[in-house]
mmCIF file of C-alpha atoms and ligand atoms in Angstrom:
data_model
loop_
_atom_site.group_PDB
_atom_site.id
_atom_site.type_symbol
_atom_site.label_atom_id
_atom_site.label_comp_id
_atom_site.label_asym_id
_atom_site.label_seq_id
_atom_site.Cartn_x
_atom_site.Cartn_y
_atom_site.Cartn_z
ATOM 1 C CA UNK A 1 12.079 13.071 -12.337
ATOM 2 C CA UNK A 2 10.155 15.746 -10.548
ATOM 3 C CA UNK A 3 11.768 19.312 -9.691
ATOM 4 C CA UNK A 4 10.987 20.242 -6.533
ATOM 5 C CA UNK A 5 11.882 23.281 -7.122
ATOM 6 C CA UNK A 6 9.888 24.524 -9.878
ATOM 7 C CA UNK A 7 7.030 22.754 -8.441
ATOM 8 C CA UNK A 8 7.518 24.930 -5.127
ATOM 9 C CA UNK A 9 7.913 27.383 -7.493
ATOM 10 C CA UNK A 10 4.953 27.201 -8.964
ATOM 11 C CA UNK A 11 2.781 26.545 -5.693
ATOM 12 C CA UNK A 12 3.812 29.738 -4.029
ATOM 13 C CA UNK A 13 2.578 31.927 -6.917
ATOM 14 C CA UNK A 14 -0.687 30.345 -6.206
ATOM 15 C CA UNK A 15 -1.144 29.793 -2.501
ATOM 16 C CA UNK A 16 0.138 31.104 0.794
ATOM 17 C CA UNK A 17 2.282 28.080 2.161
ATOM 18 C CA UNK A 18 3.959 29.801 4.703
ATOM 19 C CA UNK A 19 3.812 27.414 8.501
ATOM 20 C CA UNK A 20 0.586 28.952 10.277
ATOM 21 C CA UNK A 21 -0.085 27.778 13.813
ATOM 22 C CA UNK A 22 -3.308 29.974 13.821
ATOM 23 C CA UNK A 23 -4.702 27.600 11.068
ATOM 24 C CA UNK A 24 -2.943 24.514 12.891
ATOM 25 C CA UNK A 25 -4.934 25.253 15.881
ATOM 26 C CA UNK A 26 -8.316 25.436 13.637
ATOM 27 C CA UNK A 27 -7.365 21.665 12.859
ATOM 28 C CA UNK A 28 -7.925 20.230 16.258
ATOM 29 C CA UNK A 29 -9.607 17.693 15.209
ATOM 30 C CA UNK A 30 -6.901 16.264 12.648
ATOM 31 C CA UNK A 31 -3.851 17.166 14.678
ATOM 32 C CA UNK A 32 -5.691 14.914 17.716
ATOM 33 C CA UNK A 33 -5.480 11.970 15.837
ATOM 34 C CA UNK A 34 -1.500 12.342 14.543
ATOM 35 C CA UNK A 35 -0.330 13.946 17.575
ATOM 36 C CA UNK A 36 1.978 10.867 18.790
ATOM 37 C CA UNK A 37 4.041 10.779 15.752
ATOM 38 C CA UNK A 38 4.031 14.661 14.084
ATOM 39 C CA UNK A 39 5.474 17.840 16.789
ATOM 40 C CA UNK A 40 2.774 20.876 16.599
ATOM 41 C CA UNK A 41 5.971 22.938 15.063
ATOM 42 C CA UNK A 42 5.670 20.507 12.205
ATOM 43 C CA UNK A 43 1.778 20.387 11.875
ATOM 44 C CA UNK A 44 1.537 24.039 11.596
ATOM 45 C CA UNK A 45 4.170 23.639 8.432
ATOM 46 C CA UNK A 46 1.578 21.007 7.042
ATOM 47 C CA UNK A 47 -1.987 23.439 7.899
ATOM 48 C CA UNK A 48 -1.398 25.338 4.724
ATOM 49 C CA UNK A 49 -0.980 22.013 2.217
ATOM 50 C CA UNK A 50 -3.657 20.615 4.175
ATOM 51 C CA UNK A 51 -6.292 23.092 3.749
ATOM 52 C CA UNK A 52 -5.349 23.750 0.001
ATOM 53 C CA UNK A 53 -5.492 20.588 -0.459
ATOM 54 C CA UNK A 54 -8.891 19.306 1.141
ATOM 55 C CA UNK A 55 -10.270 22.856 -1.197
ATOM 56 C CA UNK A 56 -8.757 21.894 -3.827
ATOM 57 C CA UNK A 57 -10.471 18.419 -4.132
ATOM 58 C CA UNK A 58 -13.634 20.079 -3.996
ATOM 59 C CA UNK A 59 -12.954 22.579 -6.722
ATOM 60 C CA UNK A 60 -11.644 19.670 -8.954
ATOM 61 C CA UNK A 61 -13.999 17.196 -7.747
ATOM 62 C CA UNK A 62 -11.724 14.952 -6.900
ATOM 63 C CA UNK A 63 -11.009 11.728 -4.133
ATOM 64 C CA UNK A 64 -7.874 10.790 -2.736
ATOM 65 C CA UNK A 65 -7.488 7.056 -2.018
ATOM 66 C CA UNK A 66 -4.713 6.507 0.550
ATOM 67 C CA UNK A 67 -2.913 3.380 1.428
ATOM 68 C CA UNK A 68 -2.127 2.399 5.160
ATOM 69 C CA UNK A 69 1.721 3.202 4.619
ATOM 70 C CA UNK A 70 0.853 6.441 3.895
ATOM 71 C CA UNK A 71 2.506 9.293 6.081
ATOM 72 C CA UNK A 72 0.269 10.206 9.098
ATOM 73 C CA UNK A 73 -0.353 14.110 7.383
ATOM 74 C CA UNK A 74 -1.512 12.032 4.382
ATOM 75 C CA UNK A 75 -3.727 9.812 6.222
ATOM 76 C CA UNK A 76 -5.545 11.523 8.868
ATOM 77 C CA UNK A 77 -5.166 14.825 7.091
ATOM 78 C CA UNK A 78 -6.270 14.344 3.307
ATOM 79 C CA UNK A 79 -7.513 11.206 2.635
ATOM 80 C CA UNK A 80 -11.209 10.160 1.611
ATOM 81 C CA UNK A 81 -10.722 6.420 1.749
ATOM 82 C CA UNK A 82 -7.962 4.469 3.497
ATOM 83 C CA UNK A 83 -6.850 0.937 3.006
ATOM 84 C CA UNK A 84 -4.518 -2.090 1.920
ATOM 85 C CA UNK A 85 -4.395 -2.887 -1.282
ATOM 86 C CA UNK A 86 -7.774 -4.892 -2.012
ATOM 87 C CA UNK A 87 -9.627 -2.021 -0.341
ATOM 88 C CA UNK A 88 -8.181 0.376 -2.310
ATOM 89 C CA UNK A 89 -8.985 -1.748 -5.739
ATOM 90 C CA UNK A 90 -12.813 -2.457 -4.590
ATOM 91 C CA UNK A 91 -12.896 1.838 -3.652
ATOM 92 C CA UNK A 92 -11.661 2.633 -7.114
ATOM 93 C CA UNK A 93 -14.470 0.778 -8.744
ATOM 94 C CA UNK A 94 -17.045 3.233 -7.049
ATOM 95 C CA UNK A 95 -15.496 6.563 -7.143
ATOM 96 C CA UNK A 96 -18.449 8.623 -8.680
ATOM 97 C CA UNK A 97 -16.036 11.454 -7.924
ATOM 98 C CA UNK A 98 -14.076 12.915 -11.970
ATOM 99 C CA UNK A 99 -11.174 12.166 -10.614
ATOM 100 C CA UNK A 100 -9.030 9.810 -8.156
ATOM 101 C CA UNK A 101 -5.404 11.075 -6.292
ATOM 102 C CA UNK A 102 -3.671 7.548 -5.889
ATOM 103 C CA UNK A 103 -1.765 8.291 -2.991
ATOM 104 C CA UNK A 104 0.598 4.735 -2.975
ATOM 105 C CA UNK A 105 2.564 3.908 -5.744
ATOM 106 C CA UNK A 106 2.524 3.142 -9.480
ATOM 107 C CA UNK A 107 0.712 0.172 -9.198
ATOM 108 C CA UNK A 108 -2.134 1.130 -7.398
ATOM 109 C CA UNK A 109 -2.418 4.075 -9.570
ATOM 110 C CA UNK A 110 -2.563 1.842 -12.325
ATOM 111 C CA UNK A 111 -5.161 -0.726 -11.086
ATOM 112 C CA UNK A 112 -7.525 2.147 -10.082
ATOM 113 C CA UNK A 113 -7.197 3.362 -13.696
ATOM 114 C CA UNK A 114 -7.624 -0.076 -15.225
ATOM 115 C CA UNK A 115 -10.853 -0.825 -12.899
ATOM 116 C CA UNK A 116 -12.466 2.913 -13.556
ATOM 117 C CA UNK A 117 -11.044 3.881 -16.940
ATOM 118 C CA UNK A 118 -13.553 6.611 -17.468
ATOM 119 C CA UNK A 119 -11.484 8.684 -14.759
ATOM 120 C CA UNK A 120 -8.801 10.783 -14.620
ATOM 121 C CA UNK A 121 -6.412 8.891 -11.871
ATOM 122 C CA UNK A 122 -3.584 11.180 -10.931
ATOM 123 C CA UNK A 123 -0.363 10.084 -9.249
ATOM 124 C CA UNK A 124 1.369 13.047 -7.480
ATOM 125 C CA UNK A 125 5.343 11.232 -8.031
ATOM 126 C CA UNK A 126 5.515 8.824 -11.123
ATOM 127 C CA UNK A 127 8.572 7.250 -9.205
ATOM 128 C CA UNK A 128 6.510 5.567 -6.687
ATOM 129 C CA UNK A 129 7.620 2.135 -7.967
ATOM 130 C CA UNK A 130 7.653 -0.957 -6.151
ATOM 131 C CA UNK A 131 10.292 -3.419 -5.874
ATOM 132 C CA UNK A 132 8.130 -6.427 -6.276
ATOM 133 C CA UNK A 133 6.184 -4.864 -9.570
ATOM 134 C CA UNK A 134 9.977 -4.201 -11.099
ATOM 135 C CA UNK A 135 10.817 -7.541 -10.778
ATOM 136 C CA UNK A 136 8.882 -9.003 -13.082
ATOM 137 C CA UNK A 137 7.685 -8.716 -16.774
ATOM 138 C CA UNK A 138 5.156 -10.107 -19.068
ATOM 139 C CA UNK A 139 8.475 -12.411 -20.281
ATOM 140 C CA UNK A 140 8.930 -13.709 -16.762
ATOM 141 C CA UNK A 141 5.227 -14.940 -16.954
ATOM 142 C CA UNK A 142 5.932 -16.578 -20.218
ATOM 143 C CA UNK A 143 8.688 -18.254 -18.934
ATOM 144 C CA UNK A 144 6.921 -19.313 -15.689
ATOM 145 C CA UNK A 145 4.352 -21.080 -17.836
ATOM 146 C CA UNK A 146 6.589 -22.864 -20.500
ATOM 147 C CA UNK A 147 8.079 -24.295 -17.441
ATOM 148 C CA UNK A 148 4.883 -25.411 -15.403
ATOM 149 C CA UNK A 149 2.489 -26.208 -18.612
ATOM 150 C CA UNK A 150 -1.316 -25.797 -17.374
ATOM 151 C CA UNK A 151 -0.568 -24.343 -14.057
ATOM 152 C CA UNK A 152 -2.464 -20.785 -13.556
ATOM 153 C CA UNK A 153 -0.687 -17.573 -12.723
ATOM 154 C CA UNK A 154 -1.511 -15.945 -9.958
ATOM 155 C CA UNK A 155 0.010 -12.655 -9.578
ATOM 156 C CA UNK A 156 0.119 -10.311 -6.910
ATOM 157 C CA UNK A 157 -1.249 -6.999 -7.253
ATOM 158 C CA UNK A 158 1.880 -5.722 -6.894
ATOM 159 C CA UNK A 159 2.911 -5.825 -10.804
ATOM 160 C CA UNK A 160 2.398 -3.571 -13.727
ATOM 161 C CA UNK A 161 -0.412 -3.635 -15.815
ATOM 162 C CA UNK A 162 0.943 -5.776 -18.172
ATOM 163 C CA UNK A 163 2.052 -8.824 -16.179
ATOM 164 C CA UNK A 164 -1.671 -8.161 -14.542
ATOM 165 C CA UNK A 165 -2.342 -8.915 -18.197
ATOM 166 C CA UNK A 166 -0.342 -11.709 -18.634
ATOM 167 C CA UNK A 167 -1.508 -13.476 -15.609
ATOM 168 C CA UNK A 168 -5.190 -15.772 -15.242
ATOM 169 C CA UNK A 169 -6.046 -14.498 -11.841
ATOM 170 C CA UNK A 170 -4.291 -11.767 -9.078
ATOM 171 C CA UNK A 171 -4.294 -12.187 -5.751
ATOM 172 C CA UNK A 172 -3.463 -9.103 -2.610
ATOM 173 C CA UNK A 173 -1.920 -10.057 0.683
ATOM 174 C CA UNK A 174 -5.395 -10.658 2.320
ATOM 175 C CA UNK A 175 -6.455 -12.997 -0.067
ATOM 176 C CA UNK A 176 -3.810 -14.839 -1.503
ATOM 177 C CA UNK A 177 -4.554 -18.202 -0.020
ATOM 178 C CA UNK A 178 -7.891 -18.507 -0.372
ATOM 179 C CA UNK A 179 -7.465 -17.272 -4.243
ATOM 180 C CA UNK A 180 -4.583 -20.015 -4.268
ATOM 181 C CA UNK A 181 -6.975 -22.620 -2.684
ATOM 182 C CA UNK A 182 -9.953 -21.961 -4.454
ATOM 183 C CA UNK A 183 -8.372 -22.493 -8.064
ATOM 184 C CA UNK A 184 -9.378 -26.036 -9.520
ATOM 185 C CA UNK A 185 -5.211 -26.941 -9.974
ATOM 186 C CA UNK A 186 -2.599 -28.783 -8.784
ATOM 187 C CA UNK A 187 0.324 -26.741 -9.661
ATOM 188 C CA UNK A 188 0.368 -23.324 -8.635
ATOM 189 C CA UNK A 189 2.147 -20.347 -10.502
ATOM 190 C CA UNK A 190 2.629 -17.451 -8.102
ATOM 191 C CA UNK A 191 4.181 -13.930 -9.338
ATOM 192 C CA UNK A 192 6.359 -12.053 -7.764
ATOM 193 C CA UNK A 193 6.780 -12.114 -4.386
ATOM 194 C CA UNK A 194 8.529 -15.385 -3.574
ATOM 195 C CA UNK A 195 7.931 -14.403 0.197
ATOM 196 C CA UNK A 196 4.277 -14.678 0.375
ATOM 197 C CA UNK A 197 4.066 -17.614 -2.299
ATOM 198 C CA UNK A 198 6.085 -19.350 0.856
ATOM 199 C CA UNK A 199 3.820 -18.303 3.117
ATOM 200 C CA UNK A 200 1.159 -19.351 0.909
ATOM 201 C CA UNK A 201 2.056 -22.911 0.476
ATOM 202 C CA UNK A 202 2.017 -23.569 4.224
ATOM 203 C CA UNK A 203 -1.189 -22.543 4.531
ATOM 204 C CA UNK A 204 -2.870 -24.450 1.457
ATOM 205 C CA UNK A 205 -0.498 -27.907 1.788
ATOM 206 C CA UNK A 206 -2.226 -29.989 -0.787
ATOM 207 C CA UNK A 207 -1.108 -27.762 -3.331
ATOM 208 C CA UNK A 208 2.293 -27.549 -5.398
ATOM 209 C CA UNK A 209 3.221 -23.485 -5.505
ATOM 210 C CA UNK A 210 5.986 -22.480 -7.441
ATOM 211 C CA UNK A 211 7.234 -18.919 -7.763
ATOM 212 C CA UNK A 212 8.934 -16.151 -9.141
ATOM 213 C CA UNK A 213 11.935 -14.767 -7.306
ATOM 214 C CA UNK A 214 10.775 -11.733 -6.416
ATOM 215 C CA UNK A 215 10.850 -9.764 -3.183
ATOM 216 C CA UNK A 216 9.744 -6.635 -0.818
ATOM 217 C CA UNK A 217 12.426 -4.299 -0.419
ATOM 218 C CA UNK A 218 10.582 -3.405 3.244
ATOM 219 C CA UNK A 219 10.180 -6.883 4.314
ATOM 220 C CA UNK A 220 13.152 -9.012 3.194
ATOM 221 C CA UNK A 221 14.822 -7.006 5.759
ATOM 222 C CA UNK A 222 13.294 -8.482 8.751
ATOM 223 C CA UNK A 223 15.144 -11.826 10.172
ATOM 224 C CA UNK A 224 13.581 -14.370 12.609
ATOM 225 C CA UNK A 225 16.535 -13.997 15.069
ATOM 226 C CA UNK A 226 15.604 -9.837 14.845
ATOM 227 C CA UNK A 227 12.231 -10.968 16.400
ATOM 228 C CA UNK A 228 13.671 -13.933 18.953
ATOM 229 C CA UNK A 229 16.246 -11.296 20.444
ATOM 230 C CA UNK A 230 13.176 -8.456 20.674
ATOM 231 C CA UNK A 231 10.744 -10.701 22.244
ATOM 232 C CA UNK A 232 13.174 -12.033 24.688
ATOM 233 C CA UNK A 233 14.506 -7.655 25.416
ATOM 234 C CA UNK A 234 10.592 -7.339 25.444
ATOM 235 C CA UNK A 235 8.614 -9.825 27.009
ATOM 236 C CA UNK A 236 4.962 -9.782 26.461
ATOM 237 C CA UNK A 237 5.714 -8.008 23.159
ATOM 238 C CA UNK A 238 2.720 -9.425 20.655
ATOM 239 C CA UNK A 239 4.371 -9.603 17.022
ATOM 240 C CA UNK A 240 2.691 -8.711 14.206
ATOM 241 C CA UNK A 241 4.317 -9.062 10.585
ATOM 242 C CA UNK A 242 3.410 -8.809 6.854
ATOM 243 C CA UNK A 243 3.043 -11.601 4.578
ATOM 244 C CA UNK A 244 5.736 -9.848 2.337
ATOM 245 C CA UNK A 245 8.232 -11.209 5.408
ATOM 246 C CA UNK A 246 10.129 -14.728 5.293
ATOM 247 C CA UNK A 247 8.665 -17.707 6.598
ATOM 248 C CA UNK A 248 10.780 -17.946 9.308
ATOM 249 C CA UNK A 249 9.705 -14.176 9.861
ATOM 250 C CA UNK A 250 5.814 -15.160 9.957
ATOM 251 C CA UNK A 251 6.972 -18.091 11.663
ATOM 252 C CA UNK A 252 7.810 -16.074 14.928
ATOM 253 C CA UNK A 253 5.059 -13.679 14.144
ATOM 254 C CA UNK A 254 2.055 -14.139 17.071
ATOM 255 C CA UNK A 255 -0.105 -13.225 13.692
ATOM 256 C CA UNK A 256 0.173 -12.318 10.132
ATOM 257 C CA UNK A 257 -2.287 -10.510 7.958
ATOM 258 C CA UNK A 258 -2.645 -7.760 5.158
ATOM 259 C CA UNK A 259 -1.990 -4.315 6.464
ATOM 260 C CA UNK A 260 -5.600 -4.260 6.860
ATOM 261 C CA UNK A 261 -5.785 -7.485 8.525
ATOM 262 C CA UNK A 262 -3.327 -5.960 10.645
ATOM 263 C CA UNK A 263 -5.369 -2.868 11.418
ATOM 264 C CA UNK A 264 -8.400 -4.997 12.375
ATOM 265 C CA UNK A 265 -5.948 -7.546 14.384
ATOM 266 C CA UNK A 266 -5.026 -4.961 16.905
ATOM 267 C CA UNK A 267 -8.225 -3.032 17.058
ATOM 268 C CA UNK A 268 -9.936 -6.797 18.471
ATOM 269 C CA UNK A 269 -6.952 -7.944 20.143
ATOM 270 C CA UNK A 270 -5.706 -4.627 22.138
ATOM 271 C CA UNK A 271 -2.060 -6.199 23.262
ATOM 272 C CA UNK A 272 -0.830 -3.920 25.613
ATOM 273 C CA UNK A 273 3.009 -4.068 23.456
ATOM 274 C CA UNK A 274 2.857 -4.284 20.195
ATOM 275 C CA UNK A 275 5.722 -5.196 17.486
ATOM 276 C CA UNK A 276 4.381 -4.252 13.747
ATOM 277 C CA UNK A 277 6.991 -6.330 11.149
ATOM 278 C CA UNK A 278 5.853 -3.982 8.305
ATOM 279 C CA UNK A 279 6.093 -0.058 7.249
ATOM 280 C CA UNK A 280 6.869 2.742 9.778
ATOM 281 C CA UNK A 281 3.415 4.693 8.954
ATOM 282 C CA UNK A 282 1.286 1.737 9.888
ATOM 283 C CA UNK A 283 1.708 2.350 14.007
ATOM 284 C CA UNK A 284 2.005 6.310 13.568
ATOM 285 C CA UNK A 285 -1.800 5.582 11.465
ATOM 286 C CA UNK A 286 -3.110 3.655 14.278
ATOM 287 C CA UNK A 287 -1.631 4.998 17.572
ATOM 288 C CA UNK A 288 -4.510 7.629 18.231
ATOM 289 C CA UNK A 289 -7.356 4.666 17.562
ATOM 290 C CA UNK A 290 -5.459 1.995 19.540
ATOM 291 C CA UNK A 291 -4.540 4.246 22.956
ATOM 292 C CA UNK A 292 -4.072 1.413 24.945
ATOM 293 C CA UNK A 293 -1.372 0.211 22.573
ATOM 294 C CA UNK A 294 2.384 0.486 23.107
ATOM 295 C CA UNK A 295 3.816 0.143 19.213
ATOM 296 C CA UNK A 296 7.624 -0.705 20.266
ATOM 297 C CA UNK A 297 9.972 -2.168 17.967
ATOM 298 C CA UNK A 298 12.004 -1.083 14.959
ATOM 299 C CA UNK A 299 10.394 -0.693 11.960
ATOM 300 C CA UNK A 300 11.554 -0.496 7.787
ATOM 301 C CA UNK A 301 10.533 2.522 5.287
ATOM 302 C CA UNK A 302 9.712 1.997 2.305
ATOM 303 C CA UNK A 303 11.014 4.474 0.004
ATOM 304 C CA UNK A 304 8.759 4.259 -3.052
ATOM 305 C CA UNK A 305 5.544 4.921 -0.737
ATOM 306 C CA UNK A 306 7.665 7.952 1.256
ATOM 307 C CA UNK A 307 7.672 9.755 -2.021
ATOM 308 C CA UNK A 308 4.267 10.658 -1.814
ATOM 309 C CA UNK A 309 3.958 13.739 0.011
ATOM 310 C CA UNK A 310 1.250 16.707 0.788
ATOM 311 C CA UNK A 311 3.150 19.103 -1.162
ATOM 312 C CA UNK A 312 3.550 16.659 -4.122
ATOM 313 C CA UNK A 313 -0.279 16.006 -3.899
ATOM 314 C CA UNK A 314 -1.071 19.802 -3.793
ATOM 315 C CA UNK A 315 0.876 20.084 -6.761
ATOM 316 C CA UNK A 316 -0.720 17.585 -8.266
ATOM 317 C CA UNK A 317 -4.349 18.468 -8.073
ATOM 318 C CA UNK A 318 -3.130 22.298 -9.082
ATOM 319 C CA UNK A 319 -1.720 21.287 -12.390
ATOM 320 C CA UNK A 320 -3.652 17.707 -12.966
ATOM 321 C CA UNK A 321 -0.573 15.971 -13.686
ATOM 322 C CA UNK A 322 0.655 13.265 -13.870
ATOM 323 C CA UNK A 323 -2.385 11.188 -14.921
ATOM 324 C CA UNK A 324 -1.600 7.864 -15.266
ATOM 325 C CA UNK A 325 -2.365 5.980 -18.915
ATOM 326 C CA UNK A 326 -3.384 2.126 -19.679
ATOM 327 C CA UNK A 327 -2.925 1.123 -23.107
ATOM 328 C CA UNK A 328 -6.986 -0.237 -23.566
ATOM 329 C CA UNK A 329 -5.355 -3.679 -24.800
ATOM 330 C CA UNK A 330 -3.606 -4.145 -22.159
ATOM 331 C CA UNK A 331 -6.131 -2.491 -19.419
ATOM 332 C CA UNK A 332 -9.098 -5.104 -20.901
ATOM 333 C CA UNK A 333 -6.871 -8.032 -19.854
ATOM 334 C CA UNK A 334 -5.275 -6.219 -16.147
ATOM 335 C CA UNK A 335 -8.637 -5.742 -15.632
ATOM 336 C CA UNK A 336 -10.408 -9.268 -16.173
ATOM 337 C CA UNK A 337 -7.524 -10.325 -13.921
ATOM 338 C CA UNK A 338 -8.078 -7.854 -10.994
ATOM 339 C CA UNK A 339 -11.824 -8.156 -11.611
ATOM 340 C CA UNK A 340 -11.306 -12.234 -11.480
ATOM 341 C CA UNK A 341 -10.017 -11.836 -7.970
ATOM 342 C CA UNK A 342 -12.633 -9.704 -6.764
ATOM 343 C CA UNK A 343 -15.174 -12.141 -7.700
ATOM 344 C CA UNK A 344 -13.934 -15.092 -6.368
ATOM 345 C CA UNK A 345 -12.508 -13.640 -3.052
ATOM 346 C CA UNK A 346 -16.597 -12.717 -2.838
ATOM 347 C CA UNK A 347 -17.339 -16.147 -4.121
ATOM 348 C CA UNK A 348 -15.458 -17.963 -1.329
ATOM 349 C CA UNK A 349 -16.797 -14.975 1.085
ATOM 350 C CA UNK A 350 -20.267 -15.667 1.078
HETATM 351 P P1 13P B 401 -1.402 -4.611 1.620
HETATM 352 O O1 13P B 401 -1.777 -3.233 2.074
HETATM 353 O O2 13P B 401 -2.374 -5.113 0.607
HETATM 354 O O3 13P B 401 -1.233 -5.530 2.770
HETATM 355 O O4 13P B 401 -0.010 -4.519 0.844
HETATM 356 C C1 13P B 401 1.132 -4.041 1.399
HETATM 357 C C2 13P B 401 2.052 -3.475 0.411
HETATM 358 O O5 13P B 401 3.210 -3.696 0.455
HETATM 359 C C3 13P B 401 1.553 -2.578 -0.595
HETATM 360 O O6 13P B 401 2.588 -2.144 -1.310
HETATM 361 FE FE1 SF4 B 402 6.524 -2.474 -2.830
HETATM 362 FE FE2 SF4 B 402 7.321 -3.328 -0.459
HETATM 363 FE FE3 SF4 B 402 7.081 -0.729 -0.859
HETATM 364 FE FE4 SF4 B 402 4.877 -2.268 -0.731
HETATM 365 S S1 SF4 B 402 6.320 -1.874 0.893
HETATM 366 S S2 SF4 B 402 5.335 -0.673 -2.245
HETATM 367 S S3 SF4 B 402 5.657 -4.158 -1.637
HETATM 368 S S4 SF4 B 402 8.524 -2.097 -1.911
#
């Protein structure tokens, strides 16, 4: 587990983290776009990471990929590419940069190492797990297939490297229907999110999809009644949930997409009230964009992705730990499986 406080320790020998509005002010441009979620007594605590961060990077030549649940500091202030989860994997295979900041969890980290191996891919909290990737293991995929001979596996991206391995094809939240359709089979194995295998089947009827009993720590929480008593407070209120959510979630939901999807939703669709049935960071990311948006509801953290922060990624990039490591069996067979769903989700694209 990570000290905090030998890593602030360490940072202050190095760099002048004290809260400066003077540089605050000098970041206009980035405090404009968080300004709805993050007080200007806060931002001028962040200035200092910020700016030691973004020189850092240089100095190191390094690129921080960010996903969407990332805090709004994180997003707006120190991120080079933003995106769900597919995004992220497509960025990571053309970083030219030496090295690649995964700010997201373990997971991530690890697919951006499997897809790139020649670069260094730094995590700044090894503990940014997943609750869907820890519920499965290479021995859950064997036992998936002994009891549905034949049938593929598709797993989620949201698994370690070694059920990645394990598995014939992967699949992210924006894809994982057509993946599911386009395979030649029946029978359907999907790992490990038992939530959006659900969701899956209704969407691609003609095919049997079994699944592993796994689940989103973030979504699970959400109930259909939560929505039907919000809607009728709120009238007018357009919902928008994750495919991580029950059915009967999604089945409320006015839409349901990756957090991507969900990002490009309400840039077309502008609802003047807007519920999103996923991570807190998503409306914070989008509020400045979307102006014309009211983001109302209650929303669920996700504690894994929360414990990425700037000073954890400062420290990071100062001492290059902690870089993560793919045994090369293993990455060869994460990666024909990651690289399998890239293909084919550009296959079916075209
Ligand atoms: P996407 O960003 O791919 O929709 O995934 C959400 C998620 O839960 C990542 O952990
Ligand atoms: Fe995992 Fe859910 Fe957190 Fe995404 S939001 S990292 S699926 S626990």
């Amino acid at each position: 587990m990570l000290d905090l406080t030998t890593i602030r320790n360490e940072l202050e020998v190095a760099y002048d983290l004290s809260p400066n509005p003077d540089l605050a002010e000098q970041m206009g441009d980035i405090y404009g776009r968080i300004e709805a979620s993050v007080t200007p007594f806060d931002f001028a605590k962040f200035a200092p990471y910020i700016a030691a961060i973004n020189a850092l990077k240089s100095e190191r030549n390094a690129v921080i990929l960010a996903h969407n649940y990332m805090t709004p500091e994180i997003y707006h202030g120190v991120a080079d590419v933003v995106g769900d989860s597919l995004q992220l994997a497509v960025e990571a295979t053309r970083v030219q940069a030496d090295v690649i900041v995964q700010c997201g969890v373990h997971f991530m980290a690890e697919t951006s190492k499997v897809l790139n191996p020649a670069k260094t891919v730094l995590i700044p909290d090894m503990e940014a797990g997943c609750s869907l990737a820890e519920s499965i293991t290479p021995a859950g995929i064997a036992e998936m297939r002994a009891r549905y001979p034949g049938a593929p596996v598709v797993s989620y991206v949201n698994t370690t490297a070694e059920v990645k391995a394990a598995s014939d094809i992967c699949c992210t939240s924006s894809n994982a229907a057509q993946i599911v359709a386009g395979l030649p089979n029946d029978t359907v194995i999907m790992t490990p999110d038992k939530y959006l295998a659900q969701n899956v089947a209704k969407q691609v009827p003609h095919k049997r999809i079994v699944w592993w009993d796994g689940a989103c720590i973030v979504h699970e929480q959400y109930t259909a009644q939560d929505l039907r008593e919000f809607r009728s407070w709120n009238p007018g209120t357009r919902i928008i949930a994750h495919p991580e959510c029950p059915p009967e979630v999604i089945a409320e939901a006015d839409f349901s997409g990756s957090t991507a999807g969900i990002i490009d939703y309400v840039a077309k669709e502008q609802p003047a009230k807007a519920m999103l049935v996923t991570e807190c960071s998503m409306a914070s990311n989008i509020a400045e964009a979307n102006p014309a948006v009211d983001f109302v509801g209650p929303c669920n953290m996700c504690p894994y992705m929360k414990k990425i922060t700037l000073e954890k990624i400062l420290w990071t990039l100062h001492t290059m730990q902690t870089p993560v490591e793919v045994d090369a069996s293993v990455a060869e067979g994460a990666r024909n499986a990651v690289q399998r769903m890239i293909d084919l989700s550009r296959k079916l694209a075209a």
